[in-house]
Every structure is written in structure tokens, then in C-alpha cells.
mmCIF file with all atom_site columns, C-alpha atoms in Angstrom:
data_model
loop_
_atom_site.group_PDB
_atom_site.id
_atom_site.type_symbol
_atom_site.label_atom_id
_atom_site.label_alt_id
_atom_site.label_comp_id
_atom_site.label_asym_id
_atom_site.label_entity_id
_atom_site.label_seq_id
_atom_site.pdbx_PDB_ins_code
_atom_site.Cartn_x
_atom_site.Cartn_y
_atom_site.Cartn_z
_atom_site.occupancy
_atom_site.B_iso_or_equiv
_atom_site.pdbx_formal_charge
_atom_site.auth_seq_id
_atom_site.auth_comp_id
_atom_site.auth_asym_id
_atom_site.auth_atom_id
_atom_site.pdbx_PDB_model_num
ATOM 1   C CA . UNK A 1 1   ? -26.522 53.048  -29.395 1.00 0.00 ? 913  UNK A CA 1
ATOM 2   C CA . UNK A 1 2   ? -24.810 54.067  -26.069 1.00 0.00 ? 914  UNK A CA 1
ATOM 3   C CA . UNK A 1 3   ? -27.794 52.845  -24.671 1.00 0.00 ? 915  UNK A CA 1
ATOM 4   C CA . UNK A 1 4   ? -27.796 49.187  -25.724 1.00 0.00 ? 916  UNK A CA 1
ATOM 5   C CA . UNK A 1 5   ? -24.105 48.578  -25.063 1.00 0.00 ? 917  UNK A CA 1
ATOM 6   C CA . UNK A 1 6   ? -24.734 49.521  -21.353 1.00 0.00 ? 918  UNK A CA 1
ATOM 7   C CA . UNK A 1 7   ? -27.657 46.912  -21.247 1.00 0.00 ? 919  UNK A CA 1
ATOM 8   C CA . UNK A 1 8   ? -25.311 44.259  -23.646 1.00 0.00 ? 920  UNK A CA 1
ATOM 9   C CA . UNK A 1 9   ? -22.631 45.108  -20.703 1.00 0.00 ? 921  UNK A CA 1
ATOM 10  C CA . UNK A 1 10  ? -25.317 44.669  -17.766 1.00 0.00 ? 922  UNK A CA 1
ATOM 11  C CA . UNK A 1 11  ? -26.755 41.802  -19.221 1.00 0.00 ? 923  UNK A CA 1
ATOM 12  C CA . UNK A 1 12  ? -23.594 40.155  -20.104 1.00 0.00 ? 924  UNK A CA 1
ATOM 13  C CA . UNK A 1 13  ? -21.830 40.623  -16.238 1.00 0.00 ? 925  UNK A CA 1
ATOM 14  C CA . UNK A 1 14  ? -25.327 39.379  -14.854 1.00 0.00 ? 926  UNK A CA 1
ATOM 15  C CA . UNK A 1 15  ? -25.253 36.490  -16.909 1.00 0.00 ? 927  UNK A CA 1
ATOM 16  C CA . UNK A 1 16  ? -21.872 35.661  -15.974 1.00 0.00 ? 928  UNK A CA 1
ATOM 17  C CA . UNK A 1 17  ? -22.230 36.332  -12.130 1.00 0.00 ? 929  UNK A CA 1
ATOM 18  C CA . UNK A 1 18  ? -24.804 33.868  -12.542 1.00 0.00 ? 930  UNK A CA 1
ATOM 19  C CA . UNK A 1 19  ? -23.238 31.318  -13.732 1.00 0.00 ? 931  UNK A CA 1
ATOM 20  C CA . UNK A 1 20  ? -20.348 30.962  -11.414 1.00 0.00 ? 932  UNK A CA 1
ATOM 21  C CA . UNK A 1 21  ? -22.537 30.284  -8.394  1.00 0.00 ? 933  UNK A CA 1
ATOM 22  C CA . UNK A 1 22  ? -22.155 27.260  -6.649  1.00 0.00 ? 934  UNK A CA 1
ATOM 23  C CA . UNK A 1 23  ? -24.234 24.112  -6.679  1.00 0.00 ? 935  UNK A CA 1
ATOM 24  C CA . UNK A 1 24  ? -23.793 21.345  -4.884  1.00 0.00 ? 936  UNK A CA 1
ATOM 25  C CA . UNK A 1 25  ? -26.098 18.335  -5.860  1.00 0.00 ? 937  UNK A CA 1
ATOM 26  C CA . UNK A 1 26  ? -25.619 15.559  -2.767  1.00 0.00 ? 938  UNK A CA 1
ATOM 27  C CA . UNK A 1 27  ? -26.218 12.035  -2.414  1.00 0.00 ? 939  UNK A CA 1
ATOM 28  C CA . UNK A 1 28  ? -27.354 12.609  1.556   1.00 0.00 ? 940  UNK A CA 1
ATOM 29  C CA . UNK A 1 29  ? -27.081 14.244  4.218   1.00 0.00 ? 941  UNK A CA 1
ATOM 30  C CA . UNK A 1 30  ? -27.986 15.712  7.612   1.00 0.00 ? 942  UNK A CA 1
ATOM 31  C CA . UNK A 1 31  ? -28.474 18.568  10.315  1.00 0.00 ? 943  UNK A CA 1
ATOM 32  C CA . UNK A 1 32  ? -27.737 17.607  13.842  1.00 0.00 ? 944  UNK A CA 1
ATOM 33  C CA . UNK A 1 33  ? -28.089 19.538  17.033  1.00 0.00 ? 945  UNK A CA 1
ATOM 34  C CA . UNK A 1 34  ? -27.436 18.839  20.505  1.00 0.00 ? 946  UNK A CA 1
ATOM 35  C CA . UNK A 1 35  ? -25.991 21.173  23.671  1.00 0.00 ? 947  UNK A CA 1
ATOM 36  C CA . UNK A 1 36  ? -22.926 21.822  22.847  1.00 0.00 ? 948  UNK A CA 1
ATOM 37  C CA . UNK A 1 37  ? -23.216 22.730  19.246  1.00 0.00 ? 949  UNK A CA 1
ATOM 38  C CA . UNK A 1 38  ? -24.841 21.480  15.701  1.00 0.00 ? 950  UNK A CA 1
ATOM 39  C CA . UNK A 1 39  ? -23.535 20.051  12.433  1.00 0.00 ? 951  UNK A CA 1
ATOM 40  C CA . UNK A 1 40  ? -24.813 20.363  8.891   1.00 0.00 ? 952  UNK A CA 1
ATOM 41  C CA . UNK A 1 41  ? -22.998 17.774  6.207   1.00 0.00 ? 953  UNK A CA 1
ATOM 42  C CA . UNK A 1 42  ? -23.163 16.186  3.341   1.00 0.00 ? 954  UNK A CA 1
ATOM 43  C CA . UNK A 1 43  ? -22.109 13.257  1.371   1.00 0.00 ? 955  UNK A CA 1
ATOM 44  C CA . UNK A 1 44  ? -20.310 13.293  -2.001  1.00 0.00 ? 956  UNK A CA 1
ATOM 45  C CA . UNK A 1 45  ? -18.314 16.513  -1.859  1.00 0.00 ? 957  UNK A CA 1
ATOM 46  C CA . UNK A 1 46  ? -14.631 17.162  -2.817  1.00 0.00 ? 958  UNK A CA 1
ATOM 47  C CA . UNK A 1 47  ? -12.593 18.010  -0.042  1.00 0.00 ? 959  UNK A CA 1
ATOM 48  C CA . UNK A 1 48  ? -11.516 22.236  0.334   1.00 0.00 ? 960  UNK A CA 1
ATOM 49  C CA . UNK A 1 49  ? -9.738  21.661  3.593   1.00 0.00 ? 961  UNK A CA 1
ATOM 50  C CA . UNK A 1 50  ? -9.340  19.751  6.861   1.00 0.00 ? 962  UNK A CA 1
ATOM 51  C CA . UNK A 1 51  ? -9.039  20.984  10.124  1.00 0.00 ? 963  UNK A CA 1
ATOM 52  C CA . UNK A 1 52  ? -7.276  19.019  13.211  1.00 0.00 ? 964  UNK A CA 1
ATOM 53  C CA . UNK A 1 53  ? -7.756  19.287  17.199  1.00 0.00 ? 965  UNK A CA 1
ATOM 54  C CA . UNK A 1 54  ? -6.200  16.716  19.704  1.00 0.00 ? 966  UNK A CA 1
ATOM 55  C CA . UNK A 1 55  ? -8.725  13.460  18.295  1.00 0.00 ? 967  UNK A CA 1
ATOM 56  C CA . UNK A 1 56  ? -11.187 15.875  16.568  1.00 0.00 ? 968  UNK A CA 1
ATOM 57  C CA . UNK A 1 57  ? -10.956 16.249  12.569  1.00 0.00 ? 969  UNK A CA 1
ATOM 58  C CA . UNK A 1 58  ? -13.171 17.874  10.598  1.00 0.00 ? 970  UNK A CA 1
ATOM 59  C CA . UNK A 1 59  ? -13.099 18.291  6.804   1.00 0.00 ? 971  UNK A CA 1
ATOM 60  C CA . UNK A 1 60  ? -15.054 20.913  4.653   1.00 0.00 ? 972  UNK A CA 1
ATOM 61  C CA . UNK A 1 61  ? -15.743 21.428  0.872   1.00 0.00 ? 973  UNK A CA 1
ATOM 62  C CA . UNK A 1 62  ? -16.966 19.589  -2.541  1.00 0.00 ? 974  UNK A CA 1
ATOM 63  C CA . UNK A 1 63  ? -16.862 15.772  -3.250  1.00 0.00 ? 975  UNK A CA 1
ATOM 64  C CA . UNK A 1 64  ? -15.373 13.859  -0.314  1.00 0.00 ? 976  UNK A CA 1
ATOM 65  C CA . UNK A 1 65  ? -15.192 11.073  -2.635  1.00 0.00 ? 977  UNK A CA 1
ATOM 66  C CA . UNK A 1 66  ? -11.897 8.498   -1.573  1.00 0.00 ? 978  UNK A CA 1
ATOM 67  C CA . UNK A 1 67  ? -11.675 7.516   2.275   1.00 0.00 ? 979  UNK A CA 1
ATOM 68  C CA . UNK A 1 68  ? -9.049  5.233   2.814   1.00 0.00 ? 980  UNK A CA 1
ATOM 69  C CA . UNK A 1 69  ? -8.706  3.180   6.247   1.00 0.00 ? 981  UNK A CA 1
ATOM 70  C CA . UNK A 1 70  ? -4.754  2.243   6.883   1.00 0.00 ? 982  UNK A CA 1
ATOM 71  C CA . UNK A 1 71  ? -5.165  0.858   10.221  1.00 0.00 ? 983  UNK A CA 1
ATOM 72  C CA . UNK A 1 72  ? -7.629  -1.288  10.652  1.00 0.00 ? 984  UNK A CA 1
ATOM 73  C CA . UNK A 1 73  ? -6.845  -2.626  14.526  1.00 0.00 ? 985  UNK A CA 1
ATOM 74  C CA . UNK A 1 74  ? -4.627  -0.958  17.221  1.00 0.00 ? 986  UNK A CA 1
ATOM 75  C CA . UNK A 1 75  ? -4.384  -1.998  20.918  1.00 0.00 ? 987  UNK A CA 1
ATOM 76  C CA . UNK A 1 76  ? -4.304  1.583   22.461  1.00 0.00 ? 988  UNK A CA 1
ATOM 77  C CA . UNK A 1 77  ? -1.833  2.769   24.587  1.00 0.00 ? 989  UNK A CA 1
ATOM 78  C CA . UNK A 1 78  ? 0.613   0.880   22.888  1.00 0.00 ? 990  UNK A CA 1
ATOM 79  C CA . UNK A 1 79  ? 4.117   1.341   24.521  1.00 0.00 ? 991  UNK A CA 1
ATOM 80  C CA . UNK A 1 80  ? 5.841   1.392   20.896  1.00 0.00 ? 992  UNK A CA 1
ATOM 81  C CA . UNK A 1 81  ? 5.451   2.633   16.915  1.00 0.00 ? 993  UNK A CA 1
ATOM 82  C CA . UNK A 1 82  ? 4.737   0.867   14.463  1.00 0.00 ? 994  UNK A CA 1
ATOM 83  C CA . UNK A 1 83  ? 4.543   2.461   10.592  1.00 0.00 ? 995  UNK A CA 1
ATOM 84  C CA . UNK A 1 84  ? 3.772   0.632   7.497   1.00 0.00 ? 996  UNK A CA 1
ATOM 85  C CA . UNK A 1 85  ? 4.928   2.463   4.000   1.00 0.00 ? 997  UNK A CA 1
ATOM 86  C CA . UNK A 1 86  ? 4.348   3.574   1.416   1.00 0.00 ? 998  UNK A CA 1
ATOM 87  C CA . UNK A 1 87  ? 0.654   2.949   0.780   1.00 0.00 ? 999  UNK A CA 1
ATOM 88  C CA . UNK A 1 88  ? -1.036  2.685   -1.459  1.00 0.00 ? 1000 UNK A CA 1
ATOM 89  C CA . UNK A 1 89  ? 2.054   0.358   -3.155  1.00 0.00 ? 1001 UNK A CA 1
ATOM 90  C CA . UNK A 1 90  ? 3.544   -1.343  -6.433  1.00 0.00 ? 1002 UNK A CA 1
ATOM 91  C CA . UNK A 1 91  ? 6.225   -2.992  -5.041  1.00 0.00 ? 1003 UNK A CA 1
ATOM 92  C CA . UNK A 1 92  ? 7.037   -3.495  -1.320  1.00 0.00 ? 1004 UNK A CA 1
ATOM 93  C CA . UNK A 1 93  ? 5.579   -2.390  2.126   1.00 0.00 ? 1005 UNK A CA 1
ATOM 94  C CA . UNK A 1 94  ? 8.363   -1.122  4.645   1.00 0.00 ? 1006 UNK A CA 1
ATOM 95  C CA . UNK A 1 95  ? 7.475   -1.808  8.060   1.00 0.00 ? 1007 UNK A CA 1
ATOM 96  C CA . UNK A 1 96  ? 9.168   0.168   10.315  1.00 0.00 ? 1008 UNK A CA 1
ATOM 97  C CA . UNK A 1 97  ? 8.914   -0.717  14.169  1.00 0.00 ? 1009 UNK A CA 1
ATOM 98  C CA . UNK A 1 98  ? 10.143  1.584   17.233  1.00 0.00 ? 1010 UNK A CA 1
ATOM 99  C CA . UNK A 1 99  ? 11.082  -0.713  19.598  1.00 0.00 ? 1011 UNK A CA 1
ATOM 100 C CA . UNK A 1 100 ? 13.972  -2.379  21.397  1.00 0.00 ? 1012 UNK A CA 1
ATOM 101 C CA . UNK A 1 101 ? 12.882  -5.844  21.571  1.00 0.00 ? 1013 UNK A CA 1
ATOM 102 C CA . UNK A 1 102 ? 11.698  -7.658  19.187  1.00 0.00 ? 1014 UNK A CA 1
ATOM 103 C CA . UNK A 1 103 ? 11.482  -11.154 20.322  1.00 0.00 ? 1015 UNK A CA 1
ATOM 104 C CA . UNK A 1 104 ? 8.049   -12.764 19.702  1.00 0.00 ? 1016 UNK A CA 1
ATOM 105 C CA . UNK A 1 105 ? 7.434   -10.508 16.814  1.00 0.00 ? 1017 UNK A CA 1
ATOM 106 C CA . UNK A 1 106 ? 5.786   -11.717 13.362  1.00 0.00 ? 1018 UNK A CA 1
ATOM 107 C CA . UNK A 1 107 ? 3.866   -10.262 10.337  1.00 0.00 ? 1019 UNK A CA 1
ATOM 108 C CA . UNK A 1 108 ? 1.113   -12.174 8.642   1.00 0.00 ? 1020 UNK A CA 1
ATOM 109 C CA . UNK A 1 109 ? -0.311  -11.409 5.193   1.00 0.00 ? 1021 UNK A CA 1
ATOM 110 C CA . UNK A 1 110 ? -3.839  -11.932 4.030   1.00 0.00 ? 1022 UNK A CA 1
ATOM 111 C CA . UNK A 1 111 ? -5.178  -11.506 0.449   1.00 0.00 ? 1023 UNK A CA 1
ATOM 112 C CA . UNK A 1 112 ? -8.641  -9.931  0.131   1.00 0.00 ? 1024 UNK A CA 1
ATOM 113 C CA . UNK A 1 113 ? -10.548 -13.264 0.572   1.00 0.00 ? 1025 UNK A CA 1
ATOM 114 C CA . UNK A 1 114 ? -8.817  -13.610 4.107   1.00 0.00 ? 1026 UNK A CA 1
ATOM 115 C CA . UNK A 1 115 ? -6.328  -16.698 2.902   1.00 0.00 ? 1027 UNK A CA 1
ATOM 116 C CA . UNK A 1 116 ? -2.610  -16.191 4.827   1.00 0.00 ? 1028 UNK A CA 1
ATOM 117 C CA . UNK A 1 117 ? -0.117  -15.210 1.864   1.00 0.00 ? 1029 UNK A CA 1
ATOM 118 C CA . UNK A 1 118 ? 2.694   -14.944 3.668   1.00 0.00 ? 1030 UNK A CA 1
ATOM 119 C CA . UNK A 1 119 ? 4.269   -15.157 7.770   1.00 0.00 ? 1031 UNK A CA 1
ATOM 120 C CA . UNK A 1 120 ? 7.191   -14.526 8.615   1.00 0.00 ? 1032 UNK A CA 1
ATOM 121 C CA . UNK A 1 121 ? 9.166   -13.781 11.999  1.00 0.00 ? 1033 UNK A CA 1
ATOM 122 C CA . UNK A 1 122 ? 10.680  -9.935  12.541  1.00 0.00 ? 1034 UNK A CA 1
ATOM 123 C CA . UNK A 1 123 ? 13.953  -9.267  13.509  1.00 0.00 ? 1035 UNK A CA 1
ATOM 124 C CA . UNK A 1 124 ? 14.599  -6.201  12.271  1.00 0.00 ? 1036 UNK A CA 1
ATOM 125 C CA . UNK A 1 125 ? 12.928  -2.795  13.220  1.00 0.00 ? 1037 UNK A CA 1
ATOM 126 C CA . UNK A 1 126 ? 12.707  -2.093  9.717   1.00 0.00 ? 1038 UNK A CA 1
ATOM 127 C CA . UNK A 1 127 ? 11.411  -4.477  7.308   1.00 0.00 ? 1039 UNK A CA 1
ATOM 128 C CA . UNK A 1 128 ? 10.662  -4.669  3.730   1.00 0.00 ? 1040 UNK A CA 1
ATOM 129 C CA . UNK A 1 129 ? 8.100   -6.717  3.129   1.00 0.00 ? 1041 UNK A CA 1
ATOM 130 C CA . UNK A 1 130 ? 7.595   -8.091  -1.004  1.00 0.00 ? 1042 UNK A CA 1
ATOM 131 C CA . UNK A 1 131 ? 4.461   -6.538  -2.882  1.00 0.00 ? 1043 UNK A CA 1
ATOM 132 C CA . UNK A 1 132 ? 5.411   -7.523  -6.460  1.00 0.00 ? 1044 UNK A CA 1
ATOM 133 C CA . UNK A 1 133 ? 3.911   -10.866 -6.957  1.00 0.00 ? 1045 UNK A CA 1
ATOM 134 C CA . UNK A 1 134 ? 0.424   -9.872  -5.460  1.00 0.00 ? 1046 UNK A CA 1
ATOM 135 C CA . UNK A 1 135 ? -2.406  -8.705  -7.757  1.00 0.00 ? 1047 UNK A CA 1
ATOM 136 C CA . UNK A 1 136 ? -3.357  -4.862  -7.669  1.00 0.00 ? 1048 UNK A CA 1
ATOM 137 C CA . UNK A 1 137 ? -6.151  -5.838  -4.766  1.00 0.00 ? 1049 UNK A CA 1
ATOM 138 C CA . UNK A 1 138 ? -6.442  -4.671  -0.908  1.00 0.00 ? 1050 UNK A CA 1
ATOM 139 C CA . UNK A 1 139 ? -4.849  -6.942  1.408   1.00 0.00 ? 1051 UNK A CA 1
ATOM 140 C CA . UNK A 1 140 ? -3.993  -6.972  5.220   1.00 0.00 ? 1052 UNK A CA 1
ATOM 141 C CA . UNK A 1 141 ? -1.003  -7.047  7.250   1.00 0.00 ? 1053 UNK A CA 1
ATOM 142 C CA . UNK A 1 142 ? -0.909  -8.375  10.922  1.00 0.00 ? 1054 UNK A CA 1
ATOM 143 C CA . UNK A 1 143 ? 1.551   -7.484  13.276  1.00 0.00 ? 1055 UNK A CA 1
ATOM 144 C CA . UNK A 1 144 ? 0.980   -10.514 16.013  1.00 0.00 ? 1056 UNK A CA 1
ATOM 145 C CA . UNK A 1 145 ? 3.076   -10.219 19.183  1.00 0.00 ? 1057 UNK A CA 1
ATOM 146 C CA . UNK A 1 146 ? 3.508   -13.810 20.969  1.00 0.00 ? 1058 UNK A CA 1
ATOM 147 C CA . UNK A 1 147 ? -0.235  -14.838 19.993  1.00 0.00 ? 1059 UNK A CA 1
ATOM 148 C CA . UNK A 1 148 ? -1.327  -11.059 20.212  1.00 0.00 ? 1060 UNK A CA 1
ATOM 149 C CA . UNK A 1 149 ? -2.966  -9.238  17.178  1.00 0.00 ? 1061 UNK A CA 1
ATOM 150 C CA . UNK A 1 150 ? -0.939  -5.761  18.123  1.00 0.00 ? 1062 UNK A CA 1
ATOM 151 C CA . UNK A 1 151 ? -1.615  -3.695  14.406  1.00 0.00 ? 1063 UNK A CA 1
ATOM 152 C CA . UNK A 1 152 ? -3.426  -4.513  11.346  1.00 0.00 ? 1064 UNK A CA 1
ATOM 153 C CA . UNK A 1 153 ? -3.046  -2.320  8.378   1.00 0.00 ? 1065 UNK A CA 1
ATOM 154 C CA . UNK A 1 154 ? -5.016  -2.117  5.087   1.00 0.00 ? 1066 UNK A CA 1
ATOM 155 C CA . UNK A 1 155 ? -2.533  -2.100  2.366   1.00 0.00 ? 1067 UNK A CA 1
ATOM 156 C CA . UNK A 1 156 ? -3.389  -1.436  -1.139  1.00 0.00 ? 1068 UNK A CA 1
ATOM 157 C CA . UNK A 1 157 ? -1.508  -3.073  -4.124  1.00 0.00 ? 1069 UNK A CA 1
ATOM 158 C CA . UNK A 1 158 ? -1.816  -0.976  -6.926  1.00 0.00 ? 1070 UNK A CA 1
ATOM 159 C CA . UNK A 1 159 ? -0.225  -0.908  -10.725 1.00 0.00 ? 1071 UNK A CA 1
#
């Protein structure tokens, strides 16, 4: 009797190690190599953690499953800030510029088919910018600077 509750007990803890071992069932993938180091990934995975040096990012773990893009188009080097919040959104995006002069400053906004919504000059270096009438849908805002695209964000109008 002593005998076959040690193997129910063995059996049991096998049978139970065994089940909590990972499996991760991917959509793709790759393994790339070159001088300076090599890279296995997948696609579909949930994210575990994310790591951050100077411009290089790398993210680890299960299910990677919701990218979003907020800024779509950037001149670089650009001698001021410019911040557009919160987003995702329900009822307003605040656009916050860091910048003395804003003189030749306007937003534009496009609905998801590209048609202008909205344009409007800034004059203040924060903004609040209306939300509520749209559709949940993605839209874009332009920051334009004389006839300069300077920033276009990817703003998502939710419920």
C-alpha cells in the first residue's frame, strides 16, 4: 500500500511538471546571423518585457499581439516638442507644443479615408483639439508649419 502511494505521488508530480511546460505555437518567424551578433524571433507572442538602449529596443516574451504607430512623420532634428495626448481617445486630443513662436503654425485633421475634417490655426502651445463628434476610427493629425508637414500623429478614436 506504501508502495502505490509513492508511485500515485511520482506519477501525479510528473504529470503535473508536465503540464506546465511552455509551448509556444507561432505564426512565423526567423534566425538571423551576421558579425556582430544573431537574432532568433517570432511572431504572435505576448510581450514579458522590453528592453531600451539609446535607438535600440528590443522586446521579449508571448503574444506580441497590438503595435500601435503614434507618429507617423517627424522631420528629425527638430529644434522643438511637440506631444499629442491622450491616445488612444474618447473625447479630445491635447496638443501640447514646446516652442516660443508660434506664428505659421496649423493642425489639420484627416478621417481614415484621407478627407480634411478639420484645420485650424495654433496659437496656443497647448491645444485641445475636439474628438467627440468623430466615429471610434483611426484618424491623422498634421502639424504643418508655413506649408511644412513638421509631425503627423496616428490618433485613435475609441468608445
Amino acid at each position: 500500500m506504501k508502495a502505490y502511494r509513492i508511485l500515485l505521488i511520482c506519477l501525479f508530480t510528473t504529470t503535473l511538471l508536465n503540464a506546465q511546460q511552455l509551448e509556444v505555437i507561432n505564426a512565423g518567424g526567423d534566425y538571423l546571423k551576421n558579425n556582430q551578433g544573431s537574432i532568433t524571433f517570432s511572431i504572435g507572442e505576448v510581450v514579458i518585457e522590453t528592453f531600451a538602449h539609446g535607438n535600440l529596443c528590443l522586446t521579449q516574451g508571448f503574444c506580441q499581439s497590438n503595435v500601435t504607430v503614434t507618429a507617423i512623420h517627424e522631420i528629425p532634428d527638430l529644434e522643438y516638442e511637440l506631444l499629442a495626448y491622450p491616445n488612444p481617445t474618447k473625447d479630445f486630443v491635447t496638443l501640447k507644443i514646446k516652442k516660443d513662436n508660434l506664428k505659421n503654425l496649423r493642425y489639420l485633421l484627416y478621417d481614415p479615408n484621407g478627407r480634411l475634417l478639420k484645420s485650424e490655426q495654433i496659437i496656443s502651445n497647448q491645444t485641445s483639439i475636439p474628438f467627440n463628434f468623430l466615429i471610434p476610427a483611426t484618424y491623422y493629425l498634421k502639424i504643418i508649419e508655413k506649408n511644412t508637414e513638421i509631425k503627423t500623429f496616428k490618433i485613435i478614436k475609441s468608445n
